[in-house]
Amino acid sequence: MVPPIPPPSEALSFGSLLRGWRQRRGVSQLALGLQAGVSARHLSFLETSRAHPSQAMVSRLAGALDLPLRETNDLLLGAGFAPRYPQRALDDAELSEARRALQIILEMHEPNPAFVLDRYWQIILWNRTQALLFRNLHGRSGSPADLNALDLVFVPGPVRESFLNWEEVAVAVLRRLRRQRARVGPADPLHDTWARLLALPGVKALDRTTGTPTILVPMRMREGDRVLTWFSTLATFGAAGDITLEELVVESFFPGDEITRAFVAELAASERPACRP
């Protein structure tokens, strides 16, 4: 179950939000001031609420801190300004071209699997091959709207059990999620998701895994009497001005060996299921 998207943190003041983000980024007031073109003294006044920022100053500091759009809105609200960036549903008419682009990407990636994730790793869209793989693993068809990629990997079940190198894959996903958590506010549900995952069997020990990450972590999965090998790439929208679009990720999977390529060719000839939500 994915936690609901929270409302902006209106209770937090601009000063406390700014100080918290500066500290999380590990930069001094002097360094942030140089990046944003403001004196360290003025930053100190802003953090202690002895000065109030203009809307332009809030946006400049958010840019210097490399904040996502959702967190920039929180910073604006904390300073008493209206949020600047909208968050529309993906089926909103304003996002119709973006949704069409996502569908084209998924279709063009056939016969290889691919899906679209939101901020909380909920699967929003997938292509025909991804739907077929899910059906093969679970013995039934499913809707992407009901599935969360983190749960599929970490919660004991058909997907987790199909991985022959589950620990290696899980470590890579945890590292990716840890990087994502560093870019969100302290009250974001991703932190609760992290705690929930660590409470699952065999996961907490993996978070303490050290060493140099593998150059490219393969996913080796059992499919009947075959072992399939996949690797994936991630893609996002460039210069998105909508929160929904900025947070979407297209994960595309590619065969890692000849056995998997042959499997994909066989799957391409299968009956076409309904793949859209």
Tab-separated table of C-alpha atoms in Angstrom:
chain	number	residue	atom	x	y	z
A	1	MET	CA	0.000	0.000	0.000
A	2	VAL	CA	1.413	3.377	-1.028
A	3	PRO	CA	0.943	6.249	1.456
A	4	PRO	CA	-1.176	9.155	0.235
A	5	ILE	CA	0.610	12.175	-1.181
A	6	PRO	CA	0.821	14.619	1.723
A	7	PRO	CA	-0.266	18.262	1.635
A	8	PRO	CA	2.501	20.885	1.794
A	9	SER	CA	4.045	21.332	5.247
A	10	GLU	CA	2.320	24.609	6.061
A	11	ALA	CA	3.174	24.383	9.760
A	12	LEU	CA	6.920	24.719	9.112
A	13	SER	CA	8.338	28.226	8.923
A	14	PHE	CA	10.504	29.347	6.042
A	15	GLY	CA	13.482	29.812	8.343
A	16	SER	CA	13.342	26.285	9.753
A	17	LEU	CA	12.787	24.781	6.301
A	18	LEU	CA	15.708	26.724	4.849
A	19	ARG	CA	18.041	25.774	7.689
A	20	GLY	CA	16.976	22.146	7.480
A	21	TRP	CA	17.622	21.926	3.746
A	22	ARG	CA	20.953	23.718	4.011
A	23	GLN	CA	22.080	21.291	6.695
A	24	ARG	CA	20.843	18.275	4.754
A	25	ARG	CA	22.826	19.475	1.750
A	26	GLY	CA	25.878	19.836	3.989
A	27	VAL	CA	26.641	23.433	2.995
A	28	SER	CA	27.509	26.414	5.145
A	29	GLN	CA	25.656	29.721	5.093
A	30	LEU	CA	28.657	31.207	3.307
A	31	ALA	CA	28.667	28.527	0.607
A	32	LEU	CA	24.912	28.774	0.041
A	33	GLY	CA	25.135	32.555	0.005
A	34	LEU	CA	27.803	32.481	-2.693
A	35	GLN	CA	25.711	30.069	-4.754
A	36	ALA	CA	22.531	32.148	-4.396
A	37	GLY	CA	24.153	35.586	-4.567
A	38	VAL	CA	23.209	36.653	-1.040
A	39	SER	CA	25.322	37.406	2.026
A	40	ALA	CA	25.806	34.844	4.781
A	41	ARG	CA	24.568	37.487	7.232
A	42	HIS	CA	21.276	37.842	5.380
A	43	LEU	CA	20.908	34.050	5.237
A	44	SER	CA	21.377	33.930	8.999
A	45	PHE	CA	18.605	36.520	9.388
A	46	LEU	CA	16.327	34.484	7.110
A	47	GLU	CA	16.942	31.264	9.020
A	48	THR	CA	16.199	32.919	12.369
A	49	SER	CA	13.140	34.791	11.000
A	50	ARG	CA	14.756	38.172	11.636
A	51	ALA	CA	14.226	38.903	7.938
A	52	HIS	CA	11.496	37.874	5.504
A	53	PRO	CA	12.350	36.762	1.967
A	54	SER	CA	10.783	37.983	-1.236
A	55	GLN	CA	9.199	35.431	-3.535
A	56	ALA	CA	12.143	35.811	-5.902
A	57	MET	CA	14.573	35.135	-3.052
A	58	VAL	CA	12.728	31.953	-2.097
A	59	SER	CA	12.938	30.697	-5.671
A	60	ARG	CA	16.623	31.617	-5.884
A	61	LEU	CA	17.459	29.737	-2.693
A	62	ALA	CA	15.406	26.716	-3.780
A	63	GLY	CA	17.394	26.656	-7.006
A	64	ALA	CA	20.710	26.956	-5.175
A	65	LEU	CA	19.681	24.036	-2.935
A	66	ASP	CA	18.542	22.016	-5.969
A	67	LEU	CA	15.099	21.423	-4.483
A	68	PRO	CA	12.438	19.491	-6.416
A	69	LEU	CA	9.241	21.331	-7.340
A	70	ARG	CA	7.195	19.862	-4.476
A	71	GLU	CA	9.773	20.967	-1.903
A	72	THR	CA	10.057	24.390	-3.566
A	73	ASN	CA	6.308	24.805	-3.057
A	74	ASP	CA	6.765	23.942	0.630
A	75	LEU	CA	9.440	26.622	0.905
A	76	LEU	CA	7.149	29.194	-0.739
A	77	LEU	CA	4.286	28.273	1.590
A	78	GLY	CA	6.574	28.554	4.594
A	79	ALA	CA	7.395	32.118	3.523
A	80	GLY	CA	3.710	32.956	3.126
A	81	PHE	CA	3.490	32.752	-0.671
A	82	ALA	CA	1.201	30.672	-2.843
A	83	PRO	CA	2.661	27.495	-4.351
A	84	ARG	CA	4.189	28.138	-7.757
A	85	TYR	CA	4.092	24.685	-9.306
A	86	PRO	CA	0.876	22.747	-10.010
A	87	GLN	CA	0.318	19.053	-9.492
A	88	ARG	CA	-2.119	17.708	-12.050
A	89	ALA	CA	-3.389	14.178	-12.492
A	90	LEU	CA	-1.739	12.373	-15.379
A	91	ASP	CA	-5.119	12.112	-17.134
A	92	ASP	CA	-5.611	15.901	-16.919
A	93	ALA	CA	-6.109	17.520	-20.317
A	94	GLU	CA	-3.098	19.771	-19.680
A	95	LEU	CA	-0.865	16.688	-19.509
A	96	SER	CA	-2.359	14.860	-22.485
A	97	GLU	CA	0.743	15.301	-24.656
A	98	ALA	CA	3.009	14.168	-21.849
A	99	ARG	CA	0.891	11.057	-21.305
A	100	ARG	CA	0.935	10.385	-25.021
A	101	ALA	CA	4.736	10.663	-24.979
A	102	LEU	CA	4.904	8.114	-22.165
A	103	GLN	CA	2.695	5.701	-24.085
A	104	ILE	CA	4.851	6.105	-27.187
A	105	ILE	CA	8.002	5.387	-25.156
A	106	LEU	CA	6.430	2.238	-23.707
A	107	GLU	CA	5.175	1.033	-27.087
A	108	MET	CA	8.445	1.793	-28.857
A	109	HIS	CA	10.304	-0.243	-26.243
A	110	GLU	CA	8.390	-3.381	-27.254
A	111	PRO	CA	9.066	-6.244	-27.274
A	112	ASN	CA	11.033	-5.466	-24.102
A	113	PRO	CA	9.266	-4.659	-20.813
A	114	ALA	CA	8.934	-1.159	-19.370
A	115	PHE	CA	6.789	0.732	-16.892
A	116	VAL	CA	6.284	4.234	-15.475
A	117	LEU	CA	6.706	4.906	-11.743
A	118	ASP	CA	5.556	7.849	-9.648
A	119	ARG	CA	7.396	9.382	-6.677
A	120	TYR	CA	6.251	6.574	-4.398
A	121	TRP	CA	7.168	3.778	-6.834
A	122	GLN	CA	3.555	3.122	-7.766
A	123	ILE	CA	3.329	1.669	-11.274
A	124	ILE	CA	1.284	4.127	-13.345
A	125	LEU	CA	1.586	2.642	-16.836
A	126	TRP	CA	3.231	-0.401	-18.360
A	127	ASN	CA	3.590	-1.920	-21.787
A	128	ARG	CA	2.331	-5.216	-23.187
A	129	THR	CA	5.444	-7.205	-22.354
A	130	GLN	CA	5.484	-6.005	-18.742
A	131	ALA	CA	1.838	-7.037	-18.386
A	132	LEU	CA	2.633	-10.486	-19.795
A	133	LEU	CA	5.581	-10.933	-17.424
A	134	PHE	CA	3.347	-10.049	-14.486
A	135	ARG	CA	0.720	-12.519	-15.681
A	136	ASN	CA	3.326	-15.267	-16.015
A	137	LEU	CA	4.637	-14.688	-12.501
A	138	HIS	CA	1.280	-14.323	-10.757
A	139	GLY	CA	-0.873	-16.584	-12.897
A	140	ARG	CA	-3.344	-13.764	-13.487
A	141	SER	CA	-3.643	-10.458	-15.291
A	142	GLY	CA	-3.274	-7.282	-13.273
A	143	SER	CA	-3.602	-3.530	-13.436
A	144	PRO	CA	-0.516	-1.366	-12.927
A	145	ALA	CA	-2.600	0.946	-10.733
A	146	ASP	CA	-2.709	-1.810	-8.085
A	147	LEU	CA	1.036	-2.451	-7.972
A	148	ASN	CA	3.997	-0.866	-6.227
A	149	ALA	CA	7.481	-1.704	-7.471
A	150	LEU	CA	9.033	-1.587	-3.991
A	151	ASP	CA	6.470	-4.055	-2.667
A	152	LEU	CA	7.056	-6.360	-5.626
A	153	VAL	CA	10.803	-6.467	-4.914
A	154	PHE	CA	10.780	-6.565	-1.108
A	155	VAL	CA	7.532	-8.139	0.122
A	156	PRO	CA	7.803	-11.961	0.131
A	157	GLY	CA	5.855	-13.199	-2.878
A	158	PRO	CA	6.165	-14.432	-6.468
A	159	VAL	CA	8.361	-11.575	-7.734
A	160	ARG	CA	10.832	-11.565	-4.846
A	161	GLU	CA	11.015	-15.351	-4.937
A	162	SER	CA	11.696	-15.354	-8.681
A	163	PHE	CA	14.972	-13.445	-8.227
A	164	LEU	CA	18.019	-15.693	-8.182
A	165	ASN	CA	20.148	-12.719	-7.030
A	166	TRP	CA	17.522	-11.025	-4.857
A	167	GLU	CA	20.006	-9.648	-2.314
A	168	GLU	CA	22.103	-7.987	-5.012
A	169	VAL	CA	19.025	-6.429	-6.615
A	170	ALA	CA	17.589	-5.364	-3.256
A	171	VAL	CA	20.823	-3.585	-2.274
A	172	ALA	CA	20.781	-1.655	-5.568
A	173	VAL	CA	17.141	-0.629	-5.045
A	174	LEU	CA	17.833	0.449	-1.451
A	175	ARG	CA	20.694	2.643	-2.643
A	176	ARG	CA	18.428	4.216	-5.239
A	177	LEU	CA	15.719	4.812	-2.636
A	178	ARG	CA	18.264	6.289	-0.203
A	179	ARG	CA	19.333	8.823	-2.853
A	180	GLN	CA	15.690	9.685	-3.449
A	181	ARG	CA	15.049	10.204	0.279
A	182	ALA	CA	17.887	12.732	0.379
A	183	ARG	CA	15.918	14.922	-2.039
A	184	VAL	CA	12.618	14.987	-0.134
A	185	GLY	CA	11.479	16.769	3.006
A	186	PRO	CA	11.690	15.210	6.477
A	187	ALA	CA	7.912	14.608	6.667
A	188	ASP	CA	7.664	12.859	3.300
A	189	PRO	CA	5.983	9.400	3.334
A	190	LEU	CA	9.061	7.940	1.635
A	191	HIS	CA	10.727	7.878	5.051
A	192	ASP	CA	7.859	5.770	6.434
A	193	THR	CA	8.150	3.516	3.382
A	194	TRP	CA	11.861	3.092	4.109
A	195	ALA	CA	11.148	2.056	7.701
A	196	ARG	CA	8.449	-0.365	6.539
A	197	LEU	CA	10.797	-2.008	4.039
A	198	LEU	CA	13.558	-2.434	6.618
A	199	ALA	CA	11.077	-4.293	8.836
A	200	LEU	CA	10.493	-6.939	6.139
A	201	PRO	CA	12.336	-10.284	6.358
A	202	GLY	CA	15.969	-10.105	5.288
A	203	VAL	CA	15.972	-6.416	4.347
A	204	LYS	CA	17.509	-4.599	7.331
A	205	ALA	CA	20.804	-6.465	7.051
A	206	LEU	CA	21.095	-5.416	3.408
A	207	ASP	CA	20.982	-1.726	4.367
A	208	ARG	CA	24.293	-2.260	6.175
A	209	THR	CA	25.923	-3.763	3.097
A	210	THR	CA	29.200	-2.036	2.281
A	211	GLY	CA	31.632	-2.213	-0.580
A	212	THR	CA	31.864	-0.868	-4.098
A	213	PRO	CA	28.598	-1.178	-6.060
A	214	THR	CA	28.656	-3.430	-9.126
A	215	ILE	CA	29.084	-1.494	-12.381
A	216	LEU	CA	25.753	-2.795	-13.674
A	217	VAL	CA	23.538	-4.936	-11.449
A	218	PRO	CA	21.713	-7.603	-13.488
A	219	MET	CA	18.343	-8.992	-12.497
A	220	ARG	CA	18.394	-12.776	-12.817
A	221	MET	CA	14.870	-14.161	-12.612
A	222	ARG	CA	13.472	-17.671	-12.860
A	223	GLU	CA	10.812	-18.035	-15.557
A	224	GLY	CA	9.646	-21.638	-15.706
A	225	ASP	CA	12.705	-23.743	-16.516
A	226	ARG	CA	14.661	-20.753	-17.814
A	227	VAL	CA	16.755	-18.074	-16.121
A	228	LEU	CA	16.193	-14.608	-17.563
A	229	THR	CA	18.750	-11.816	-17.188
A	230	TRP	CA	17.706	-8.163	-17.383
A	231	PHE	CA	19.242	-4.750	-16.822
A	232	SER	CA	17.346	-1.472	-16.717
A	233	THR	CA	17.647	2.212	-17.570
A	234	LEU	CA	15.796	5.185	-16.081
A	235	ALA	CA	14.384	8.205	-17.918
A	236	THR	CA	12.621	11.360	-16.719
A	237	PHE	CA	11.043	14.433	-18.264
A	238	GLY	CA	13.422	17.319	-18.845
A	239	ALA	CA	12.554	20.790	-17.494
A	240	ALA	CA	9.168	19.742	-16.097
A	241	GLY	CA	7.064	22.539	-14.623
A	242	ASP	CA	4.470	20.220	-13.103
A	243	ILE	CA	5.077	18.173	-9.957
A	244	THR	CA	3.516	15.024	-11.373
A	245	LEU	CA	5.709	15.096	-14.472
A	246	GLU	CA	8.907	15.882	-12.570
A	247	GLU	CA	8.384	12.880	-10.309
A	248	LEU	CA	7.628	10.291	-13.011
A	249	VAL	CA	10.326	7.781	-13.962
A	250	VAL	CA	10.284	5.456	-16.961
A	251	GLU	CA	12.135	2.230	-16.167
A	252	SER	CA	12.992	0.230	-19.286
A	253	PHE	CA	14.356	-3.296	-19.204
A	254	PHE	CA	16.731	-4.913	-21.707
A	255	PRO	CA	17.744	-8.550	-22.206
A	256	GLY	CA	21.136	-9.359	-20.729
A	257	ASP	CA	21.804	-12.544	-22.686
A	258	GLU	CA	20.674	-14.664	-25.620
A	259	ILE	CA	18.306	-16.784	-23.530
A	260	THR	CA	16.401	-13.678	-22.489
A	261	ARG	CA	16.359	-12.309	-26.036
A	262	ALA	CA	14.854	-15.581	-27.254
A	263	PHE	CA	12.263	-15.441	-24.480
A	264	VAL	CA	11.297	-11.897	-25.473
A	265	ALA	CA	10.865	-12.988	-29.091
A	266	GLU	CA	8.498	-15.764	-27.973
A	267	LEU	CA	6.571	-13.388	-25.718
A	268	ALA	CA	6.135	-10.911	-28.556
A	269	ALA	CA	3.973	-13.445	-30.375
A	270	SER	CA	1.648	-13.973	-27.392
A	271	GLU	CA	-1.932	-12.792	-27.125
A	272	ARG	CA	-2.196	-9.033	-26.449
A	273	PRO	CA	-3.790	-8.276	-23.060
A	274	ALA	CA	-5.319	-4.993	-21.913
A	275	CYS	CA	-2.277	-3.107	-20.632
A	276	ARG	CA	-3.634	0.369	-19.864
A	277	PRO	CA	-5.239	1.349	-16.556
